[in-house]
CSV table of C-alpha atoms in Angstrom, one decimal:
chain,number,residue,atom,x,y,z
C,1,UNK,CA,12.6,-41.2,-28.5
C,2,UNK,CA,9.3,-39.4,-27.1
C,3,UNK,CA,6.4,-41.5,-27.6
C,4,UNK,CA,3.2,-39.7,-29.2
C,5,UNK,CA,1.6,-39.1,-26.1
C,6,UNK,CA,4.3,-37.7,-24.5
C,7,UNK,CA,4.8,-35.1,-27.3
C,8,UNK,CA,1.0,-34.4,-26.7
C,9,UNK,CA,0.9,-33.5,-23.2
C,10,UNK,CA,4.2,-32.0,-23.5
C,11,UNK,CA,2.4,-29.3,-25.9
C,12,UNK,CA,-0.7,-29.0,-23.9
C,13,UNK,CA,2.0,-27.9,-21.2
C,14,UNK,CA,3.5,-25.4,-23.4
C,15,UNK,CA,0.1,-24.0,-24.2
C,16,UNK,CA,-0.6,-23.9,-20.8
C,17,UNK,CA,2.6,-22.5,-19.3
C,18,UNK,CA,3.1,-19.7,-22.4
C,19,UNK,CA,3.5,-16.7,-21.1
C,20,UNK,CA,3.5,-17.3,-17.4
C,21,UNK,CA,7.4,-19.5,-17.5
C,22,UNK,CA,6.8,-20.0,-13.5
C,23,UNK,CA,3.8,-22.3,-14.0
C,24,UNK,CA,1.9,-20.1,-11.5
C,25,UNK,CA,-1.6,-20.0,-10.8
C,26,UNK,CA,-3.1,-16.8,-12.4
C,27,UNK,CA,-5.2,-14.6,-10.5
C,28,UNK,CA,-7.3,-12.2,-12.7
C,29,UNK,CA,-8.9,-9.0,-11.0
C,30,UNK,CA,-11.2,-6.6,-14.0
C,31,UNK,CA,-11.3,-3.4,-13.9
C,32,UNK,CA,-14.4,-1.5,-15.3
C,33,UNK,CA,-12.2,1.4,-17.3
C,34,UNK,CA,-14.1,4.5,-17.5
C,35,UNK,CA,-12.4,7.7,-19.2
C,36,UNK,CA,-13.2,11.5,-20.6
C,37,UNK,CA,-14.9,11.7,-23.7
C,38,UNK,CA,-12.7,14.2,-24.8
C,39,UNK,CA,-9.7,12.3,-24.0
C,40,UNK,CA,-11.1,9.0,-26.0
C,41,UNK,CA,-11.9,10.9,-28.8
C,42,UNK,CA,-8.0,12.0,-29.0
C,43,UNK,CA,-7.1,9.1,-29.1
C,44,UNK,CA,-8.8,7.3,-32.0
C,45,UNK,CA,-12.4,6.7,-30.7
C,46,UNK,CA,-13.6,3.3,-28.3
C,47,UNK,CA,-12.0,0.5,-30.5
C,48,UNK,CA,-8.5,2.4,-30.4
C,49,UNK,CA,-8.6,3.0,-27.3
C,50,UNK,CA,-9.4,0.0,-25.9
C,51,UNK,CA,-6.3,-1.3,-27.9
C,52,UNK,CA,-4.1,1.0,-26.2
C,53,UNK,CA,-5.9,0.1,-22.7
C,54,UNK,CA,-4.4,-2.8,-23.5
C,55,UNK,CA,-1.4,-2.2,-23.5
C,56,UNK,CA,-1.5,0.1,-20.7
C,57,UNK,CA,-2.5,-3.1,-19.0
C,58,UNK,CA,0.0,-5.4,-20.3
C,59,UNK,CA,2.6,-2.9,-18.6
C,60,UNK,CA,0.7,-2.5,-15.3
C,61,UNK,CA,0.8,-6.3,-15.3
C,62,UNK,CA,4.7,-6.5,-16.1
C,63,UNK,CA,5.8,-4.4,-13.6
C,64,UNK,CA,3.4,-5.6,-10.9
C,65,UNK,CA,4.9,-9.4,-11.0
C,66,UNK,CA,8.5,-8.3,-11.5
C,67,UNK,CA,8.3,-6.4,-8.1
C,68,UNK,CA,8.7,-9.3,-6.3
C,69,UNK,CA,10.0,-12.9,-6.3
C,70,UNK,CA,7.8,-13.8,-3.5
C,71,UNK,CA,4.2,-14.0,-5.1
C,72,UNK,CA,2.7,-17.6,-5.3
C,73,UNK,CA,0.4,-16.3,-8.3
C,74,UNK,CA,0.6,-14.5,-11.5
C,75,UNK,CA,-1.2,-11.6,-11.1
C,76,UNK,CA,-3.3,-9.8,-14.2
C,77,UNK,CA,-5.1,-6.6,-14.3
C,78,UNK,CA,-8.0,-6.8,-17.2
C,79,UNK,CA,-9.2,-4.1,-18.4
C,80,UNK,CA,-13.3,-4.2,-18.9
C,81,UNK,CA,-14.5,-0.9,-21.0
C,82,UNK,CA,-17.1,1.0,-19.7
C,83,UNK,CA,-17.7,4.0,-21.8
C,84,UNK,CA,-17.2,7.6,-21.4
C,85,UNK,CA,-18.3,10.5,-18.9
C,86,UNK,CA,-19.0,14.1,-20.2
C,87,UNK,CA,-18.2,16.9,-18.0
C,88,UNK,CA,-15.6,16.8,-15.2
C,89,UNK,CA,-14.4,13.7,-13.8
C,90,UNK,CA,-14.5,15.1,-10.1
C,91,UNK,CA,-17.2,12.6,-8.6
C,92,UNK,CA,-17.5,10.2,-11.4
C,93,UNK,CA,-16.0,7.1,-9.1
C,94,UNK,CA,-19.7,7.3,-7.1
C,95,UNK,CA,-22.0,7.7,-9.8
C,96,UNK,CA,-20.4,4.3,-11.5
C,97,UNK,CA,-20.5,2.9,-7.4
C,98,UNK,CA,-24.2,3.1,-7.8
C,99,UNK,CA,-24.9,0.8,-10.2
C,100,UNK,CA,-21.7,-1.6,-10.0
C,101,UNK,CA,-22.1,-5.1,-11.3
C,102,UNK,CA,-19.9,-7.2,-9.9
C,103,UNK,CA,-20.5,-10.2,-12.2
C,104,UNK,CA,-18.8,-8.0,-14.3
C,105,UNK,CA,-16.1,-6.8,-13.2
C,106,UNK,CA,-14.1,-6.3,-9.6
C,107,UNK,CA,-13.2,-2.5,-9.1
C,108,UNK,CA,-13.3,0.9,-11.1
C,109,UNK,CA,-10.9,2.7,-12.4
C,110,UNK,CA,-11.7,6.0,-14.0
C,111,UNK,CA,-9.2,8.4,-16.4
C,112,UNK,CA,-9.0,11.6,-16.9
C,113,UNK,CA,-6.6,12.1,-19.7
C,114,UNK,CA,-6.3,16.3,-19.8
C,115,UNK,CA,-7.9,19.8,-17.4
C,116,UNK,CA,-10.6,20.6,-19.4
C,117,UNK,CA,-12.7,21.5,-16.5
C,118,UNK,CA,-11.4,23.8,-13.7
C,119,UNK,CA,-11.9,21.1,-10.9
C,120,UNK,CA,-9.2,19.0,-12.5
C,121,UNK,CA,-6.1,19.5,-10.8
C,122,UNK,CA,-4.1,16.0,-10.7
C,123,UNK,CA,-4.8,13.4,-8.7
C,124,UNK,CA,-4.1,10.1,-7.7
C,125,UNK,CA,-6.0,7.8,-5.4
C,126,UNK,CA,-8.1,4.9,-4.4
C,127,UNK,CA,-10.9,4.5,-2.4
C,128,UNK,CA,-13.7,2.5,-1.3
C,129,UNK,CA,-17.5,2.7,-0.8
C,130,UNK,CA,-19.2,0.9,2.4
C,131,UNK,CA,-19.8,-1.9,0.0
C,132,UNK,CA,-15.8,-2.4,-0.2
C,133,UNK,CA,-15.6,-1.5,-4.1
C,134,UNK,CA,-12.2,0.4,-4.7
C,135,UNK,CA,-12.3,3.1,-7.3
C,136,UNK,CA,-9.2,4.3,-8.3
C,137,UNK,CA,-9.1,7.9,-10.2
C,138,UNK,CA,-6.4,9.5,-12.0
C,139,UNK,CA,-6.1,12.5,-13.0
C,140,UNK,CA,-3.3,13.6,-15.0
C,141,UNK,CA,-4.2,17.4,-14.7
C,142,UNK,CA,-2.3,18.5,-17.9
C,143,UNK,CA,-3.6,21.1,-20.7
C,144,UNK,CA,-3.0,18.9,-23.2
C,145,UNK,CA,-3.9,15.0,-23.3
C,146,UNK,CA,-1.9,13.0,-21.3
C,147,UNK,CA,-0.6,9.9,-23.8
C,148,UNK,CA,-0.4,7.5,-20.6
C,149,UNK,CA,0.0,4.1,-23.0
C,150,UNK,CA,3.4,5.8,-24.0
C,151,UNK,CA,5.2,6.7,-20.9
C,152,UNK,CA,5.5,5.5,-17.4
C,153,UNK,CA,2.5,6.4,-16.4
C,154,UNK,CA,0.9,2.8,-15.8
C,155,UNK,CA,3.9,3.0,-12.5
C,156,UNK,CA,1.6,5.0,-10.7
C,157,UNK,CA,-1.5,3.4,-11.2
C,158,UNK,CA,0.1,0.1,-10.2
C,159,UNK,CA,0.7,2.2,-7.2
C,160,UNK,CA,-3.2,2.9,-6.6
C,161,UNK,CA,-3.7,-0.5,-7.6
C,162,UNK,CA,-1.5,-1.5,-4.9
C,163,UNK,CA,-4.5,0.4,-2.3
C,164,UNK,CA,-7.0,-1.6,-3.5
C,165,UNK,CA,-5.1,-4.9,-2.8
C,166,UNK,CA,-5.1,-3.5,0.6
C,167,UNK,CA,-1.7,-1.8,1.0
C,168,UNK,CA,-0.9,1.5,2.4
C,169,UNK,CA,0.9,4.1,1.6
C,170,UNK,CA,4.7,3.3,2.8
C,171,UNK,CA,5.9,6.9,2.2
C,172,UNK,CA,3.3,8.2,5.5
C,173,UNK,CA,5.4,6.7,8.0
C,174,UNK,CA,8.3,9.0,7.0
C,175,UNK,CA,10.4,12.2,9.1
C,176,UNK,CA,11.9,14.8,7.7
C,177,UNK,CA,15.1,15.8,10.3
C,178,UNK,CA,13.7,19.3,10.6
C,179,UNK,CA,10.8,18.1,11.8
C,180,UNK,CA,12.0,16.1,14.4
C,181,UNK,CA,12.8,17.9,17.9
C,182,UNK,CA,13.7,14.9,19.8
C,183,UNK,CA,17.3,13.7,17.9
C,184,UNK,CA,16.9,15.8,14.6
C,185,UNK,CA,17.0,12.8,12.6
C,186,UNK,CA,15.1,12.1,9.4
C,187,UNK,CA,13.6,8.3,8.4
C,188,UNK,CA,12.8,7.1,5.2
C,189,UNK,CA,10.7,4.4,5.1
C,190,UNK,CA,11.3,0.9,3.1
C,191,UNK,CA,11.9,1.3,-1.0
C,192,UNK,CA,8.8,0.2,-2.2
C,193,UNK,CA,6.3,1.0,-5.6
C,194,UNK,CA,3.8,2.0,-2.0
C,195,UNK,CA,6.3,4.3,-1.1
C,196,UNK,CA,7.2,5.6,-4.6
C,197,UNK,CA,6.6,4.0,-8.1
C,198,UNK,CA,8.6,6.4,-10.0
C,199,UNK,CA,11.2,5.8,-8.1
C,200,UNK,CA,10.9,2.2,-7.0
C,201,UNK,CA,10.3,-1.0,-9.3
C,202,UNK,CA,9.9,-3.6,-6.1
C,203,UNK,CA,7.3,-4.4,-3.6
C,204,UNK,CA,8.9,-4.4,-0.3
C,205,UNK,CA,8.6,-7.3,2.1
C,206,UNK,CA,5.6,-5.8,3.6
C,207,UNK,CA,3.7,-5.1,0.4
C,208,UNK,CA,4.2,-8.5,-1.0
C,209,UNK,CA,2.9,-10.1,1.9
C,210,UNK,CA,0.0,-8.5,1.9
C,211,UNK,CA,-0.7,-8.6,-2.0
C,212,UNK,CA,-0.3,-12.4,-1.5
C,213,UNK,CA,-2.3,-12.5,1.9
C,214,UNK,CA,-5.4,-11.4,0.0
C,215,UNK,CA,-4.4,-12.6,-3.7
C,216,UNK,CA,-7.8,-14.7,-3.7
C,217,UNK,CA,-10.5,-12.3,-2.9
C,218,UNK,CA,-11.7,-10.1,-6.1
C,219,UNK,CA,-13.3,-7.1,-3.7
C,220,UNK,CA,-10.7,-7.5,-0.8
C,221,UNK,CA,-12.1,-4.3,0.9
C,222,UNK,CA,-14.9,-6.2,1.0
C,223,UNK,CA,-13.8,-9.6,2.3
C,224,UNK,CA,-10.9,-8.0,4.5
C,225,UNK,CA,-12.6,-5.4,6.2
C,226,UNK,CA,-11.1,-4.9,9.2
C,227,UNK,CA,-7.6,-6.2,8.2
C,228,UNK,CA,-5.1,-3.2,8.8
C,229,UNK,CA,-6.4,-3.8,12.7
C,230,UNK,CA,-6.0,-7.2,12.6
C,231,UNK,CA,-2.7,-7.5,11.9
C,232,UNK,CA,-1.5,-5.3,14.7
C,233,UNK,CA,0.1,-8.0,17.3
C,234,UNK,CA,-1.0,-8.3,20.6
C,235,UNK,CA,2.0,-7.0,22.3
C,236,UNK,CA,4.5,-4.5,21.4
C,237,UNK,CA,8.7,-5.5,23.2
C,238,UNK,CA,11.3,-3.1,23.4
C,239,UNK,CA,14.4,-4.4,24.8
C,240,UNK,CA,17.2,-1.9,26.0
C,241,UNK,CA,20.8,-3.4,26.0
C,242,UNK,CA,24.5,-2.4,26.6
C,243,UNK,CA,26.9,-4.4,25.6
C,244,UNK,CA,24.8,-6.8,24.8
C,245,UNK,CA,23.6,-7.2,28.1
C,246,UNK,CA,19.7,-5.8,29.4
C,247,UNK,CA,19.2,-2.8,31.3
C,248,UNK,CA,17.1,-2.2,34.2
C,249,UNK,CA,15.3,1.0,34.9
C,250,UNK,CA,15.9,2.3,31.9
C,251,UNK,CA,13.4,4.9,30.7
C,252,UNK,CA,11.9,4.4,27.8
C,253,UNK,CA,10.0,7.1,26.0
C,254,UNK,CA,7.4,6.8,22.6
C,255,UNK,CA,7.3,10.0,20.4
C,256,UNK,CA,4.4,9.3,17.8
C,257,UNK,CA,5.1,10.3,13.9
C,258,UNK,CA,2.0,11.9,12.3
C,259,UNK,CA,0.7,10.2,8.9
C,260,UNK,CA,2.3,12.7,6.0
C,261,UNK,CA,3.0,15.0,8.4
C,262,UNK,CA,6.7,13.9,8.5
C,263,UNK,CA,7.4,14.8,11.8
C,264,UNK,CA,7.9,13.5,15.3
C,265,UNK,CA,5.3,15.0,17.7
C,266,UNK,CA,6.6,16.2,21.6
C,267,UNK,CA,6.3,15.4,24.4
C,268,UNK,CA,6.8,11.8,24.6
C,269,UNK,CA,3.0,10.2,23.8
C,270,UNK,CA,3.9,7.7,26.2
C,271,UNK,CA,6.9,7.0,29.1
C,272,UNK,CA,8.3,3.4,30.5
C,273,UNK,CA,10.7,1.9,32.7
C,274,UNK,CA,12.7,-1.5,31.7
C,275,UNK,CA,12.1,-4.6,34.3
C,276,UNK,CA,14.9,-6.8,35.2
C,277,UNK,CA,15.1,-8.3,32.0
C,278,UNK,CA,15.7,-4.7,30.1
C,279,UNK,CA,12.2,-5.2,28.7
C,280,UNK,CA,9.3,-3.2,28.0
C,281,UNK,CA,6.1,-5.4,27.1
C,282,UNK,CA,3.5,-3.5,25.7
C,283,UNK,CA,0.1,-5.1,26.0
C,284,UNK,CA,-2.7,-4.1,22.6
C,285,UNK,CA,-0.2,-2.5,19.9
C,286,UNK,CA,-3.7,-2.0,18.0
C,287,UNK,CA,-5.0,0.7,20.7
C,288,UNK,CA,-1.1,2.4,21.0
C,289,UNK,CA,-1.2,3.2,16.8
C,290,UNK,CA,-4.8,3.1,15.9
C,291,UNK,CA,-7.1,4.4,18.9
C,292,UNK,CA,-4.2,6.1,20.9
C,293,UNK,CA,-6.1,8.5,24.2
C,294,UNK,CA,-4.9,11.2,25.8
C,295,UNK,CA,-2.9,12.4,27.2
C,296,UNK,CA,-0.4,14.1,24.9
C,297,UNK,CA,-2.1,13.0,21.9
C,298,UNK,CA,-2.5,16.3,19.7
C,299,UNK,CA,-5.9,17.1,18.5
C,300,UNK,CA,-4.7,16.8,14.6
C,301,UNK,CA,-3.7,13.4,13.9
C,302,UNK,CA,-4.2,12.2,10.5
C,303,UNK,CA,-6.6,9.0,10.3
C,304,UNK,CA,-6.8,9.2,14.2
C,305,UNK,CA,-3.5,7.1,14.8
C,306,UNK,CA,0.3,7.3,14.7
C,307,UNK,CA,1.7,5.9,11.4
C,308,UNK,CA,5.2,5.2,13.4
C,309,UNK,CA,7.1,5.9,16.7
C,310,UNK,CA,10.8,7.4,17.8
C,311,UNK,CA,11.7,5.2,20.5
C,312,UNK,CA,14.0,7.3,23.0
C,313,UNK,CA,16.0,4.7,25.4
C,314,UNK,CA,18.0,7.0,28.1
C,315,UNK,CA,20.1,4.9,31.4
C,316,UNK,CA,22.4,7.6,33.3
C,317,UNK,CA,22.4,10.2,31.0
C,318,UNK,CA,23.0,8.5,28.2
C,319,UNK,CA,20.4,8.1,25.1
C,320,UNK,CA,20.4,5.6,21.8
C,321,UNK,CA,17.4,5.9,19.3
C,322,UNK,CA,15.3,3.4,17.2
C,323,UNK,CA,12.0,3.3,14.8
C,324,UNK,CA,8.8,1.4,15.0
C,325,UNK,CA,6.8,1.9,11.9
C,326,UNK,CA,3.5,0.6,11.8
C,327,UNK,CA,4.7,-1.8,8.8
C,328,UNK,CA,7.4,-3.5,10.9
C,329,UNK,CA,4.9,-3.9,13.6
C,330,UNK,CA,2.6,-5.8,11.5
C,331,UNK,CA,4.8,-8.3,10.0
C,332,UNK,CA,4.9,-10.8,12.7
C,333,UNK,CA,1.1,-11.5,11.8
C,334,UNK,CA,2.6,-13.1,8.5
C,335,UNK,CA,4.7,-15.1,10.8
C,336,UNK,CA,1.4,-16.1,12.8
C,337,UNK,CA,2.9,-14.5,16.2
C,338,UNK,CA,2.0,-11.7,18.5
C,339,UNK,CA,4.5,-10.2,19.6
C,340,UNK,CA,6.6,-7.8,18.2
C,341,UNK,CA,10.1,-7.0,19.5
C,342,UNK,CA,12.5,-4.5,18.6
C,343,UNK,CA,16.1,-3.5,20.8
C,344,UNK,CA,17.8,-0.5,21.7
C,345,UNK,CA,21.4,-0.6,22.1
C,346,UNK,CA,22.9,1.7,24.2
C-alpha cells in the first residue's frame, strides 16, 4: 500500500511529466508572430487568431519532436503576438529587426496569409541580420486567404524553422542525371523535412544532430556563428579498392556539384593519384567546399562553394563512382574526429 507521501510525489511527477511521456527537458524558443492585417481580420480579429496561432503551433511542435528519436529535449515553438503590418509584407522581417527585443522573444516570424499586393508571390525562407536574429517569412501567395491552421501548412514552416536552428537545406546537394556529363547519374540527397517537408516527416541523422548540437542557445545564429565552417574536418580520405584490396596510382578525380544548380560541373575541379596504401588524404576539407580557388572553378557558384562532389576513381581503364556531400563530410565532427573517409570500389 503507497504511503501518503508516496502518492504525493507520485502526482507532482504526473504534473510534471504530462504531456512530455519521455521526461525530457523542454527547451522553449518564442517566436514574435507578425501577420497581414487583412489576413487577421479574416480570420476573426487578434484574440481569434492568436487561438488559431495556437494551434498552428501545437502542430509545428508535434511534428518537429516526432521527426526523430534522437533529441535529448522536448522541443516547443511559442508563439508571442506581435500585431499586424499594413501594406505588402515584402521587407517587413527588417523593419521588426530594428527594434527586436530579445527579452521577449528569440526570432521573427512573419505571415502573409493572401497576394493582395503585386510583390507577393510565395515564398518561403529564413534569414538572419548581422546580429544573428532569424526571421522567417511565409508567403503563401494565393488570391484568396490561405487557412494555414487547417492544412499542412505548419510542415513547411517547421522546415524554415529548421534554418534558424542552423540547418541547411538538404535538397541543394542534389543532381539531376541530365545534368551530370561525367556518369549521367542523378543523386538524391538523404529524406529529410530539410530536404522536403511535404514529403518527409523525419529529420535525417544530419539534421538531428545539429538541432541537438545547438538545442540550448535561443539566437543560435548568434552564438554559432561560424558553425557550418567549423564542422568541416580537417582532412578529407578517399580510399580506392578492388577486391577489397588498395590500389596504387589510381587517379582520382573531384567534379564539384553546384548548390540548386543540380548538376555536376566539368572538368574535374581537382585530380589525384592513390599512394601505396590506395589512399588519397586530403588536407583542409573547409577550403575544398567553402573557399575552393582556381583553377576550374566556374565563375557562378552559388554561396561561393560546392555543396557536394562526384568522386571519379579510374586504374587501367576502368572507372567506379561515389558521392561526397557536404552533409556526410560534416558528421564526423559529431563524432569529435577529423577525418573523413569514404571508399571507391572498383
Amino acid at each position: 500500500m503507497k504511503t501518503a507521501a508516496a502518492v504525493f510525489f507520485s502526482l507532482i511527477f504526473f504534473c510534471l511529466c504530462r504531456g512530455n511521456p519521455a521526461g525530457k527537458e523542454v527547451v522553449e524558443y518564442r517566436a514574435l508572430v507578425v501577420a497581414d492585417k487583412a489576413g487577421v481580420e479574416h480570420f476573426g480579429g487578434e484574440e481569434e487568431y492568436k487561438k488559431k496561432l495556437g494551434i498552428l503551433f501545437d502542430n509545428i511542435n508535434a511534428f518537429w519532436n516526432k521527426g526523430s528519436d534522437k533529441f535529448e529535449y522536448e522541443f516547443k515553438f511559442v508563439p508571442v503576438f506581435g500585431g499586424t503590418y499594413g501594406g505588402s509584407s515584402a521587407g517587413q522581417e527588417n523593419r521588426y529587426r530594428k527594434d527586436f527585443d530579445l527579452s521577449k522573444a528569440d526570432f521573427l516570424l512573419v505571415l502573409d496569409h493572401m497576394k493582395d499586393h503585386g510583390d507577393e508571390g510565395e515564398a518561403y525562407y529564413c534569414g538572419e541580420d548581422s546580429n544573428g536574429i532569424a526571421a522567417a517569412v511565409i508567403r503563401f501567395g494565393t488570391d484568396e486567404p490561405k487557412d494555414c491552421f487547417s492544412d499542412e501548412s505548419y510542415r513547411s514552416i517547421a522546415h524554415e524553422f529548421g534554418h534558424y536552428r542552423l540547418v541547411t537545406d538538404l535538397y541543394a546537394s542534389g543532381v539531376y542525371a541530365k545534368n551530370n556529363p561525367v556518369n549521367g547519374e542523378d543523386f538524391s540527397p538523404a529524406p529529410c523535412i530539410m530536404l522536403s517537408a511535404s514529403h518527409y516527416d523525419k529529420w535525417c541523422a544530419y539534421a538531428a544532430a545539429i538541432i541537438s548540437h545547438v538545442a540550448k542557445s535561443k539566437v543560435p545564429h548568434h552564438d554559432f556563428p561560424k558553425l557550418f565552417q567549423t564542422m568541416f574536418p580537417k582532412y578529407l580520405a578517399i580510399h580506392v579498392t578492388r577486391g577489397g584490396k588498395p590500389v596504387e596510382g589510381a587517379k582520382v578525380s573531384l567534379y564539384g556539384v553546384r548548390g540548386a544548380k543540380f548538376d555536376v560541373v566539368a572538368p574535374a575541379y581537382r585530380v589525384y593519384e592513390t599512394g601505396k596504401d590506395g589512399r588519397v588524404l586530403i588536407g583542409d576539407a573547409k577550403e575544398i567546399y567553402c573557399n575552393p580557388p582556381q583553377p576550374n572553378c566556374p565563375e557562378d557558384l552559388p554561396w561561393g562553394r560546392w555543396f557536394n562532389f562526384l568522386v571519379e576513381a579510374e586504374y587501367n581503364g576502368e572507372k567506379a563512382y561515389g558521392w561526397m556531400p557536404e552533409y556526410e563530410v560534416q558528421m564526423p565532427f559529431f563524432d569529435g574526429k577529423d577525418i573523413y573517409e569514404t571508399t571507391i570500389s572498383l
